[in-house]
Every structure is written in structure tokens, then in C-alpha cells.
Coordinates of C-alpha atoms in Angstrom, one line a residue:
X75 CA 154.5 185.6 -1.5
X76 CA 152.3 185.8 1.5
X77 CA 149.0 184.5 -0.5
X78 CA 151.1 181.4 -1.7
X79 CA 152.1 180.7 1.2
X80 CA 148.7 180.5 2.3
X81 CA 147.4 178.6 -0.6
X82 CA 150.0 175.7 0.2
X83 CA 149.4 175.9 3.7
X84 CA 145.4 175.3 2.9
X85 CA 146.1 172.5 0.3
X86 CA 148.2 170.8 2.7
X87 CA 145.3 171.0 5.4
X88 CA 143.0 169.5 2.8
X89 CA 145.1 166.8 1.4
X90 CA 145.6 165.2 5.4
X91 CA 141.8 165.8 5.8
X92 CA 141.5 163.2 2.9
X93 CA 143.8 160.6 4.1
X94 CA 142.4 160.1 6.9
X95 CA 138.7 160.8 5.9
X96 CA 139.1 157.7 3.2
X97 CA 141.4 155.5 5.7
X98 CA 145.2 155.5 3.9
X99 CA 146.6 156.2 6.8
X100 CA 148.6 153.4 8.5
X101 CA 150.2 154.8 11.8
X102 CA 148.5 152.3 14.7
X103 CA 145.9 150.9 12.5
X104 CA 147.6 147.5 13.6
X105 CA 146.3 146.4 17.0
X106 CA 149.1 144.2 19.1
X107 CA 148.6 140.8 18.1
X108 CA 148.5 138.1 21.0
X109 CA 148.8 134.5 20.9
X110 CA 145.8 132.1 21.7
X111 CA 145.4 128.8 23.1
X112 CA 144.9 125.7 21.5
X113 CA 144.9 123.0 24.3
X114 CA 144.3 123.3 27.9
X115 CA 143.9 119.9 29.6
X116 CA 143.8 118.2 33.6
X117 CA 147.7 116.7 33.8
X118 CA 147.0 112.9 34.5
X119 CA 150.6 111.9 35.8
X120 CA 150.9 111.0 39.1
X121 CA 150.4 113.8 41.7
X122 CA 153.7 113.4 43.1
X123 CA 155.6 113.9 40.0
X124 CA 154.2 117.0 39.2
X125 CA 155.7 119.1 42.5
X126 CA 157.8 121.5 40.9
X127 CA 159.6 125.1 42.2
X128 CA 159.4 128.2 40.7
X129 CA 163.5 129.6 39.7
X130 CA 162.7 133.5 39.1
X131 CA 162.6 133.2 35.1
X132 CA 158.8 134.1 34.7
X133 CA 156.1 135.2 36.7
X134 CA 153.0 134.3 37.5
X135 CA 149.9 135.2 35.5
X136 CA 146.1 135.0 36.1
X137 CA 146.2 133.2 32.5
X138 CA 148.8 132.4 30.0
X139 CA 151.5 135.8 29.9
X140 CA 151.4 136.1 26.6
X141 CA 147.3 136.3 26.3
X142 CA 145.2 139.4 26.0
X143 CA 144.2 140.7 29.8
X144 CA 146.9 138.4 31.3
X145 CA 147.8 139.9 34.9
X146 CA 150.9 139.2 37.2
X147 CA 149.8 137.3 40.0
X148 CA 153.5 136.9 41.6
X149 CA 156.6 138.7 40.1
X150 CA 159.6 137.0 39.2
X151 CA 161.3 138.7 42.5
X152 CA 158.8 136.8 44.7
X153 CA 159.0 133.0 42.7
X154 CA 162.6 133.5 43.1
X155 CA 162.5 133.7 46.8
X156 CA 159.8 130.3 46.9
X157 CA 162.3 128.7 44.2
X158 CA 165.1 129.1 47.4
X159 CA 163.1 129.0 50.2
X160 CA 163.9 126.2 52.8
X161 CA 160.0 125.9 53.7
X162 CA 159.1 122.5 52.1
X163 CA 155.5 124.9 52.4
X164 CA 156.6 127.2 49.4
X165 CA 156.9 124.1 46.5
X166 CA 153.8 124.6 44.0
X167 CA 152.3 121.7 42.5
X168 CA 151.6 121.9 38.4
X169 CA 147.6 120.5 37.7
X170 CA 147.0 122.0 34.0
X171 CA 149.2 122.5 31.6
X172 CA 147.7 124.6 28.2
X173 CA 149.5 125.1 25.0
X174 CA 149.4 128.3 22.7
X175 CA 149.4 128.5 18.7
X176 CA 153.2 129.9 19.0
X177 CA 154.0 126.3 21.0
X178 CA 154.8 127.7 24.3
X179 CA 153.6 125.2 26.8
X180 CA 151.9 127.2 30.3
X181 CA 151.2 125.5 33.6
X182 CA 148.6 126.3 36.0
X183 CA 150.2 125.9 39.5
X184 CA 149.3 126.1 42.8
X185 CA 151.5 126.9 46.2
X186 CA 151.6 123.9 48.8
X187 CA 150.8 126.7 51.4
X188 CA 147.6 127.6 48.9
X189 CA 149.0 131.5 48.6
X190 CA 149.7 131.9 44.9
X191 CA 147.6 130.0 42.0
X192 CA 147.7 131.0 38.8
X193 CA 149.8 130.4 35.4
X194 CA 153.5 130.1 34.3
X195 CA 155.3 129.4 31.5
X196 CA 157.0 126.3 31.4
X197 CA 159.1 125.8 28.0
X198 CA 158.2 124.4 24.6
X199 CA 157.5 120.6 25.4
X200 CA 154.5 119.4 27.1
X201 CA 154.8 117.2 30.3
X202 CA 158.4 118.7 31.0
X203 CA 158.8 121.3 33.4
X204 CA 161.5 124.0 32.0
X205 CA 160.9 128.0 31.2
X206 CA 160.0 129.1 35.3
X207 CA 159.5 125.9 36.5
X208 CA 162.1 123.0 37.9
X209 CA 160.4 119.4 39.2
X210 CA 161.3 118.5 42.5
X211 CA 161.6 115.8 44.8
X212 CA 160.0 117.5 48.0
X213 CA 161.9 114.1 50.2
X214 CA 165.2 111.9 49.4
X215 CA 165.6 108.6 51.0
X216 CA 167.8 108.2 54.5
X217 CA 168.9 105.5 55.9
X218 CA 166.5 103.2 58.3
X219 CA 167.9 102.9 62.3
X220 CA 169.5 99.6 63.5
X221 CA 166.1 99.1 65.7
X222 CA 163.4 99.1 63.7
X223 CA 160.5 97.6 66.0
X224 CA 159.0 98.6 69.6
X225 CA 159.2 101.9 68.5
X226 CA 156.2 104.7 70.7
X227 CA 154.8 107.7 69.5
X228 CA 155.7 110.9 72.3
X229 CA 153.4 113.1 71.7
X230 CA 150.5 112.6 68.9
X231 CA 149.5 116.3 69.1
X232 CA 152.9 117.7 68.4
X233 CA 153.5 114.8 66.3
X234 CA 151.4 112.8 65.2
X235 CA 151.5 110.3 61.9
X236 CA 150.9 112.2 57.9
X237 CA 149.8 110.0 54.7
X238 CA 152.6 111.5 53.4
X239 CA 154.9 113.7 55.7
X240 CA 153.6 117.5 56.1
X241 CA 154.2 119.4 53.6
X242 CA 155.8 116.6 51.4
X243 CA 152.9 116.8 48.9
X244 CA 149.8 119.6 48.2
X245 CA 147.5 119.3 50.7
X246 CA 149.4 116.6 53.0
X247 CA 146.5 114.6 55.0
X248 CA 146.9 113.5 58.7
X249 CA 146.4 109.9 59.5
X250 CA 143.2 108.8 61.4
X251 CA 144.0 107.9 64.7
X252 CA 140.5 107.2 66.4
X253 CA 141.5 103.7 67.7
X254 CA 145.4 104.7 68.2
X255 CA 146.4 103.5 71.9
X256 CA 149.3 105.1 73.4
X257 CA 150.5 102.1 74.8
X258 CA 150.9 100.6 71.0
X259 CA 153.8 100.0 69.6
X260 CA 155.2 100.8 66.1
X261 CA 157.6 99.2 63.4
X262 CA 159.7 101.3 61.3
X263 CA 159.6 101.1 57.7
X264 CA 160.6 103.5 55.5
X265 CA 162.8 106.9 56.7
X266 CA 163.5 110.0 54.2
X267 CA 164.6 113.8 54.9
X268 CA 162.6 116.7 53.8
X269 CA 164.6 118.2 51.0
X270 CA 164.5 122.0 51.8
X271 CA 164.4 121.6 56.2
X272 CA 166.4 118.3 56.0
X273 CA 163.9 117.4 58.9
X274 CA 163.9 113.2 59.1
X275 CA 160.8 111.3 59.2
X276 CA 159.9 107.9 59.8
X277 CA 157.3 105.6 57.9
X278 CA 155.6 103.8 60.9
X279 CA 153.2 100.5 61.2
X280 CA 151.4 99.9 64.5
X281 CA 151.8 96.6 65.5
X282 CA 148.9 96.4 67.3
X283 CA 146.4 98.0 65.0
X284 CA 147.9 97.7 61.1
X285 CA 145.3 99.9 59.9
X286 CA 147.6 102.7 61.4
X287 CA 150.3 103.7 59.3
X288 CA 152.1 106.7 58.4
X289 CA 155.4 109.0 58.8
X290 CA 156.3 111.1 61.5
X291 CA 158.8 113.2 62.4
X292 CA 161.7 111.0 64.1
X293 CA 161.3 113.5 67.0
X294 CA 158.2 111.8 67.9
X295 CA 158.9 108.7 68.5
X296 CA 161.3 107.0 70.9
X297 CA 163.2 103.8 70.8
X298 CA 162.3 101.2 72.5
X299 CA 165.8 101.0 75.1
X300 CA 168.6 102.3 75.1
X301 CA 170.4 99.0 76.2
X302 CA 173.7 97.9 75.3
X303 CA 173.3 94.5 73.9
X304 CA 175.4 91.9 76.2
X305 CA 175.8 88.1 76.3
X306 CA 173.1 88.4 79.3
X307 CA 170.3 90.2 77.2
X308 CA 170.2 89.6 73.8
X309 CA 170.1 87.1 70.6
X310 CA 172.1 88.2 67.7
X311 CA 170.3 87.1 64.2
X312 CA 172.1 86.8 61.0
X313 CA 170.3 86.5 57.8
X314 CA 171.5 83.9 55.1
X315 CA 171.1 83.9 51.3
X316 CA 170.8 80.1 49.6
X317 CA 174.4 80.6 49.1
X318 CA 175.1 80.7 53.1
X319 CA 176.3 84.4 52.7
X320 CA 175.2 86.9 55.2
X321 CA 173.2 89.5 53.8
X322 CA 172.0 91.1 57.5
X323 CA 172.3 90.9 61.1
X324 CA 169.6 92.1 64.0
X325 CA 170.5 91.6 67.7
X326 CA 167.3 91.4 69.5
X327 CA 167.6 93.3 73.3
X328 CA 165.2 91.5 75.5
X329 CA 163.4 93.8 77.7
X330 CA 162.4 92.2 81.5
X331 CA 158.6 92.9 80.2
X332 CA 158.8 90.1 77.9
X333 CA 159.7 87.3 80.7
X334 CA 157.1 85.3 82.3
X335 CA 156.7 86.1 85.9
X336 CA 159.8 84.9 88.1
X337 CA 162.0 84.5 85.1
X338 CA 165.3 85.3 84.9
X339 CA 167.2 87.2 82.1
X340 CA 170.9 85.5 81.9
X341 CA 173.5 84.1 79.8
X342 CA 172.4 80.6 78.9
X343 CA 168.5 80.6 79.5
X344 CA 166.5 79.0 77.1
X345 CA 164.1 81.7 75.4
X346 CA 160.7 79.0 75.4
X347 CA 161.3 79.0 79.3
X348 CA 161.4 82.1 79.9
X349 CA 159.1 84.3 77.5
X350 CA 155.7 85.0 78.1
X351 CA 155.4 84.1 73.9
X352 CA 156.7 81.4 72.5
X353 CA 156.4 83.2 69.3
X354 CA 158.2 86.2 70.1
X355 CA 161.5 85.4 68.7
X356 CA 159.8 84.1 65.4
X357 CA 157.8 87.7 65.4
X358 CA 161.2 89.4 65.6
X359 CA 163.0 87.8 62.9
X360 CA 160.1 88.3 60.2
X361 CA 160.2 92.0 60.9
X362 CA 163.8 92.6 60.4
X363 CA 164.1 90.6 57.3
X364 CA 166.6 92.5 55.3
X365 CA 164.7 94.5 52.1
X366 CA 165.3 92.9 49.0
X367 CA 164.4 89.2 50.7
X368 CA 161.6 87.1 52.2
X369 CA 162.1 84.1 54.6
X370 CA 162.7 81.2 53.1
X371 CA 159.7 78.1 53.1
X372 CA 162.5 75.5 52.1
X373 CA 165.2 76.3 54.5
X374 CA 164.0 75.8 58.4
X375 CA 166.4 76.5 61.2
X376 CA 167.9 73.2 62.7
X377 CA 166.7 74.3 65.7
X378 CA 163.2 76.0 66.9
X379 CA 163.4 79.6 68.7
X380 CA 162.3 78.5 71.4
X381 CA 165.4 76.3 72.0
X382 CA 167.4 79.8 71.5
X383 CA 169.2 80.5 74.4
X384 CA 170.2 84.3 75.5
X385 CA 173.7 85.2 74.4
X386 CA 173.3 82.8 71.1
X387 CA 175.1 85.4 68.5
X388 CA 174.9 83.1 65.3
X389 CA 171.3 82.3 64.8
X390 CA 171.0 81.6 61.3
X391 CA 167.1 82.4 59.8
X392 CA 167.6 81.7 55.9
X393 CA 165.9 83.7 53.4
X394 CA 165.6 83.9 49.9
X395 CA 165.6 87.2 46.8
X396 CA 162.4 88.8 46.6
X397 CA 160.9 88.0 42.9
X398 CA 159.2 90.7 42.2
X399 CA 156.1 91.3 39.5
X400 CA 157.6 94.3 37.6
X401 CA 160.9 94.7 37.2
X402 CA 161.7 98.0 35.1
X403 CA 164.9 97.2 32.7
X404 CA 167.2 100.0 32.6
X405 CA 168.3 102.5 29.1
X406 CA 170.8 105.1 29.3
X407 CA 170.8 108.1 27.5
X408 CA 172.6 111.2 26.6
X409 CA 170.9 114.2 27.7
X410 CA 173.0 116.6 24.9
X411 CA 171.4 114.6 22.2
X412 CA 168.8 112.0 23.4
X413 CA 170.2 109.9 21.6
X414 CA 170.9 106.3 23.7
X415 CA 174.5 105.5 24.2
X416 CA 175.4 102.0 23.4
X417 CA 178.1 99.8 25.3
X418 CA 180.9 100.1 22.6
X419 CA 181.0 103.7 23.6
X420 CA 182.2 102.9 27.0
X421 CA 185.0 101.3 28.7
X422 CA 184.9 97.9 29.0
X423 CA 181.8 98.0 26.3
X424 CA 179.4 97.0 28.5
X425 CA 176.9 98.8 31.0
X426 CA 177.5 98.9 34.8
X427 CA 176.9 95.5 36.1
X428 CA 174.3 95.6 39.0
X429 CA 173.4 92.8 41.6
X430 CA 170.0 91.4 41.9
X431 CA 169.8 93.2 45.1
X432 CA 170.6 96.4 43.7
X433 CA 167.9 96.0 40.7
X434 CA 165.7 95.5 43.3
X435 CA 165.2 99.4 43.6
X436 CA 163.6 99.3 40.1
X437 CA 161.1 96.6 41.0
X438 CA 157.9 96.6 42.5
X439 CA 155.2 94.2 43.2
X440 CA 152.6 95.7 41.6
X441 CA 152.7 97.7 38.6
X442 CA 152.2 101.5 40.0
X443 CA 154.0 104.8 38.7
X444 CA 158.0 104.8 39.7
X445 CA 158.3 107.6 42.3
X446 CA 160.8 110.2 41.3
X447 CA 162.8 109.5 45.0
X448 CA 163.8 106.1 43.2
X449 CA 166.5 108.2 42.0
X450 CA 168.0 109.7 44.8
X451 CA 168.6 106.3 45.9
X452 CA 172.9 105.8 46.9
X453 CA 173.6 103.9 43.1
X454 CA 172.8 107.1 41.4
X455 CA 175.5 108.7 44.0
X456 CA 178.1 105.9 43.6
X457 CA 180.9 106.4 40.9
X458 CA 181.4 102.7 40.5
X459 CA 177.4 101.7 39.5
X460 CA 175.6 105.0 38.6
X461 CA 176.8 107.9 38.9
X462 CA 178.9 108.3 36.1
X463 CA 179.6 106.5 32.9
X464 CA 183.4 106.4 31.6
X465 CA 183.5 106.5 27.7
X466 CA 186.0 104.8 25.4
X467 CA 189.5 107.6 25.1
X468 CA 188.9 109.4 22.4
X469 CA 192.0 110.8 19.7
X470 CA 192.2 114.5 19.7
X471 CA 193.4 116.4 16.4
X472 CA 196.6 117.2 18.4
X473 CA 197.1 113.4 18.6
X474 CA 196.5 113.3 22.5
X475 CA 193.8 111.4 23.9
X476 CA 190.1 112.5 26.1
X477 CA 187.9 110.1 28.3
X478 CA 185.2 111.6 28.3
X479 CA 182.8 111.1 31.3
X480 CA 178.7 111.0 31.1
X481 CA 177.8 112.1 34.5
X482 CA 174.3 111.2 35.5
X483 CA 171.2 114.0 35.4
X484 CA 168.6 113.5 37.8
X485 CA 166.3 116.0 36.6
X486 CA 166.2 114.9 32.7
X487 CA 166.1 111.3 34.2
X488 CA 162.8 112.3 36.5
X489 CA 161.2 114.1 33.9
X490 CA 161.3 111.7 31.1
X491 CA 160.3 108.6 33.9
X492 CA 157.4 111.1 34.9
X493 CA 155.0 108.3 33.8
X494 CA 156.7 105.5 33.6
X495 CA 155.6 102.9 35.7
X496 CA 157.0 99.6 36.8
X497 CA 158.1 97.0 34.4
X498 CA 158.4 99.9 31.8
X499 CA 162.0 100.5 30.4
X500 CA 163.6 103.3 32.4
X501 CA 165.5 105.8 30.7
X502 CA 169.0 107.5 32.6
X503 CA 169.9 110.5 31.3
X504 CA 173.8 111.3 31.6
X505 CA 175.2 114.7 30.3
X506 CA 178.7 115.1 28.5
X507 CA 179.8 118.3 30.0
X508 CA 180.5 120.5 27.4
X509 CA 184.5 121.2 27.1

């Protein structure tokens, strides 16, 4: 019994011997099979539509994650912290963008404050940011001050004038300010909040050098007076469409350093006798035209500005739309499908109506790429132009009826406008919440 034990024992012995001696075995002869890439390319879309945050989903990698060698760079822990950070410093802006033989689409991104750089997956489509990464709009538009000219910079080392405001964009330049003089004066322009610090910033023009331009933190600059406008001090301005409506108003506070010497500032005094430039009224008006307009060259004041007296409140300057060169029609879409929703679906079968001043927002007088902050403008935020879209009721099975409301998605809208530029078709996404 012993010997045949033995004999089975050895034949056993033998027969594994000769497996794996002539290769039938099978355990882990299969080495783990990893995906390759099949495009890797520099993204051409404008800079500025490729900031993007990081939301926690996926980490960072020193190549594509799902590559042989591929190394974590970040953790998800840490890109979920920069995805909610409120340092505008901790956006990442995408620059590559490579696709593997399984279709998953990878970005190479870098950190605004140059920390992290490496690559993340971003979803199944190229040229929209999904999987780890969400686009974002680093600044939203704000509303311009009442006094927009006369403005002085404070203090040009603790504030001085950006391209584009600090940390706004990847590697954010300063303005050159060589010939700056701090007795210049600027004209405000533009004004938008940083997204994450919700820190305001002005887009300034020097008026005495135009060659300096740039935004600034609203800290550093200071109005020109803090005057109450009286009947003694001031002419108000109101700006007139060819219809004779008003479409803006400026009151002008003259300041003492604008008379001639021995002047007096009162009620009743003629501006051409008593300003040290005839042509400073005239200067005024043309930098406070309303936007959306331009004076008009058919429509003269009856009467000159230098025959403006101080406390005149109705000085009418006409001025006519601004025409531009590319005007971008608008499409709307549902996000759920991508399918284009037509008027008959919606009350009233027709699209919201817009002015011609409204449309001006999608118009441009060259033909650049539309910035993604076009859509944070207030008609996106406004229930009766674009904020929503009110369908047609529909019949349930029950016999009672649904209106179903498209509400508008700013994200889907930015990243299929990415390259859209102006006098292209813009397409507004709106998402049927999903019952």
C-alpha cells in the first residue's frame, strides 16, 4: 500500500514537471493589458476657454491613468480641495488633450499657481471637459459705477493694472507702466468679480496716455469726488435714441480745477465762459455714451456746449444703435437630447423676443472667439428673456396636464460655444429636469 502510494506520488511529480517544462500551463501567462494612445495633440481653442477645475472624480497622472507606468501626481483628495478652493490661484488650465484606443479622452493640465501638471481624464468626447474636469469662468460681469471717468490709481505697487486681472487666467501678465504718471487720470470701462474671492476689478483706460490699459482691483483706484451733484455744480446729460427715448443719463460734477482763473462755479454760468476747455463738455459726453450706441453724425444739439449753462439738467446729446460686423444669431437646444427645440414646442410658439440692445451682447466688431463670460451676462439670469423656456402643457395619462420648463445650462452652453466665434450661430443649451 505504502509502495503505491509512492508510485502515485512520483507520477504526479513527473506529470507537473511536464506541463510546465512544455508550457500548458495557463495560471498568469496573461500579462495585464493596458490601453494606448492614438492622438495627442496642442488644444487650439482660445486660452480662456480652456480654464477648467478639477471636482475630485480622478486624479492626476504623470501620463494617461490607464497607461503602463502611469503615476499619481495629485490624488483625488487633493483635486477636490482645488475644485472648492476660493483661491482664483488653484484653477488649472487644459493645453493637450490625447485620446486612447478604448475612446477615453485625457487632458494635460496645469495649476494657475504652476504646482501640479500632469494628466486627467476628462470623459469620452474631445474638446468637452467632463470625467475630473468642469470648465470655468475664472470672472462674471458686474455692473460699471455711475462715474466712470477722472478715475486715479492709489497705489500702483499694491495695485497696479493686469492684462487680464491676477490670477483670472494662467500666467496673468502686469501691464507696462514705464511712462504711467501719477497725476493721470483714468476712464472706466469694463468691471467683473473674481468668481471664487468675489474681489471687483475695474477695466481702466488712461486718458492721458491710451497705450495704458488694464484692470485693477477697485481698491486701487479712487473716484474722482465725492460731490453731491447740485443746480450750482453740475450738468445733467441725457442720451436719446432717433426715437427721442432716453436710453441714459450722466450728470457731470464740475470740479473748481476745471475753471479758468477767477471763475466762478454757480447756477446759471455759461460753461464756454468759464472752463479752461472749451471742449471739455463735448470730451465728457463721448465717454459716457451708453454701450450699445455711438453719437449720432446726423443729429447735432440745437445748441453748442459751450452755450451750456451750470444747473442745465436736460441736455439732450442724440445717439444712434451700434451696427456691429458680427452679429452671432441665436439656437436653442436641449441638453437631454441635443436635439434643437423648435417654437411650436413652447408657449406662445415663438422664441423669446430680444431688443436690438439686448442682442448687442452677441455682437462684436470684429470677428474674435465669444468669451465664455458672455453668458453670465443678466438675460441668461432673467426668467422673462433667458433663463428659462416655458413649453406648450402637455396631457398626462391621468388626463391632467404638465408645463414643462427648459431651464438654461451654462456649462453645456460654454462648452459647445468653446469655439465659436462671432457671427457664428450660438447654441443655448436648456435642460428638462428630469421628473
Amino acid at each position: 500500500m505504502i509502495l503505491s502510494l509512492k508510485k502515485s506520488f512520483y507520477f504526479g511529480m513527473a506529470v507537473a514537471s511536464m506541463i510546465a517544462t512544455t508550457g500548458f500551463a495557463t495560471t498568469n501567462a496573461s500579462a495585464r493589458s493596458y490601453a494606448r494612445i492614438t492622438s495627442n495633440q496642442v488644444m487650439q481653442t482660445a486660452p480662456q476657454n480652456r480654464n477648467v477645475t478639477t471636482n475630485g472624480t480622478n486624479a492626476l497622472y504623470t501620463k494617461a491613468g490607464t497607461l503602463r507606468g502611469a503615476r499619481v501626481i495629485a490624488s483625488k483628495y487633493t483635486l477636490q480641495r482645488y475644485g472648492s478652493s476660493k483661491q482664483s490661484s488653484q484653477y488649472f488650465r487644459a493645453y493637450r488633450v490625447a485620446t486612447t484606443n478604448r475612446g477615453a479622452v485625457y487632458y494635460k493640465v496645469v495649476s494657475f499657481n504652476g504646482v501640479y501638471r500632469g494628466w486627467i481624464y476628462g470623459g469620452r468626447v474631445n474638446g468637452t471637459f467632463a470625467g475630473g474636469l468642469n470648465p470655468a469662468n475664472t470672472m462674471a460681469n458686474a455692473n460699471l459705477p455711475l462715474q466712470k471717468t477722472g478715475y486715479t490709481l492709489t497705489n500702483t505697487k499694491k495695485y497696479t493694472l493686469w492684462v487680464d486681472p491676477k490670477w483670472s487666467q494662467y500666467k496673468a501678465k502686469q501691464v507696462d507702466m514705464s511712462s504711467y504718471s501719477p497725476s493721470d487720470t483714468f476712464t472706466i470701462t469694463d468691471a467683473a468679480t473674481k468668481t471664487r474671492e468675489q474681489y471687483l476689478y475695474y477695466k481702466v483706460t488712461d486718458n492721458n496716455n491710451s497705450a495704458i490699459v488694464g484692470w485693477v482691483y477697485s481698491g486701487g483706484v479712487a473716484a474722482p469726488n465725492s460731490q453731491q451733484a447740485t443746480k450750482d455744480n453740475s450738468v445733467k446729460v441725457t442720451y436719446v435714441n432717433p426715437a427721442g427715448q432716453s436710453v441714459g443719463d450722466y450728470t457731470w460734477i464740475i470740479q473748481k480745477t476745471d475753471l479758468k482763473a477767477g471763475a466762478t462755479l454757480t447756477n446759471g454760468a455759461k460753461l464756454g465762459d468759464i472752463l479752461q476747455k472749451a471742449t471739455q463738455l463735448t470730451d465728457i459726453i463721448s465717454k459716457n455714451v451708453p454701450t450699445g450706441f455711438k453719437l449720432s453724425a446726423t443729429q447735432i444739439p440745437t445748441n453748442q456746449p459751450t452755450e451750456v449753462t451750470v444747473g442745465a439738467d436736460d441736455y439732450l446729446v442724440h445717439v444712434d444703435p451700434v451696427t456691429p460686423n458680427f452679429q452671432s444669431p441665436v439656437a436653442y437646444y436641449l441638453t437631454n437630447t441635443n436635439q434643437q427645440i423648435s417654437p411650436s414646442q413652447l408657449v406662445g410658439n415663438s422664441y423669446p423676443i430680444l431688443t436690438d440692445a439686448q442682442m448687442t451682447i452677441f455682437s462684436s466688431q470684429t470677428q474674435g472667439t465669444v468669451p465664455a463670460k458672455v453668458f453670465d451676462n443678466a438675460l441668461f439670469s432673467d426668467p422673462n428673456k433667458l433663463s428659462s423656456l416655458t413649453g406648450v402643457p402637455v396631457t398626462n395619462a391621468d388626463g391632467t396636464k404638465t408645463t414643462p420648463v427648459y431651464y438654461f445650462n451654462k456649462q453645456s452652453t460654454i462648452a459647445a460655444n468653446s469655439e465659436a466665434k462671432y457671427g457664428d450661430t450660438l447654441k443655448l443649451y436648456y435642460t428638462l429636469p428630469q421628473r
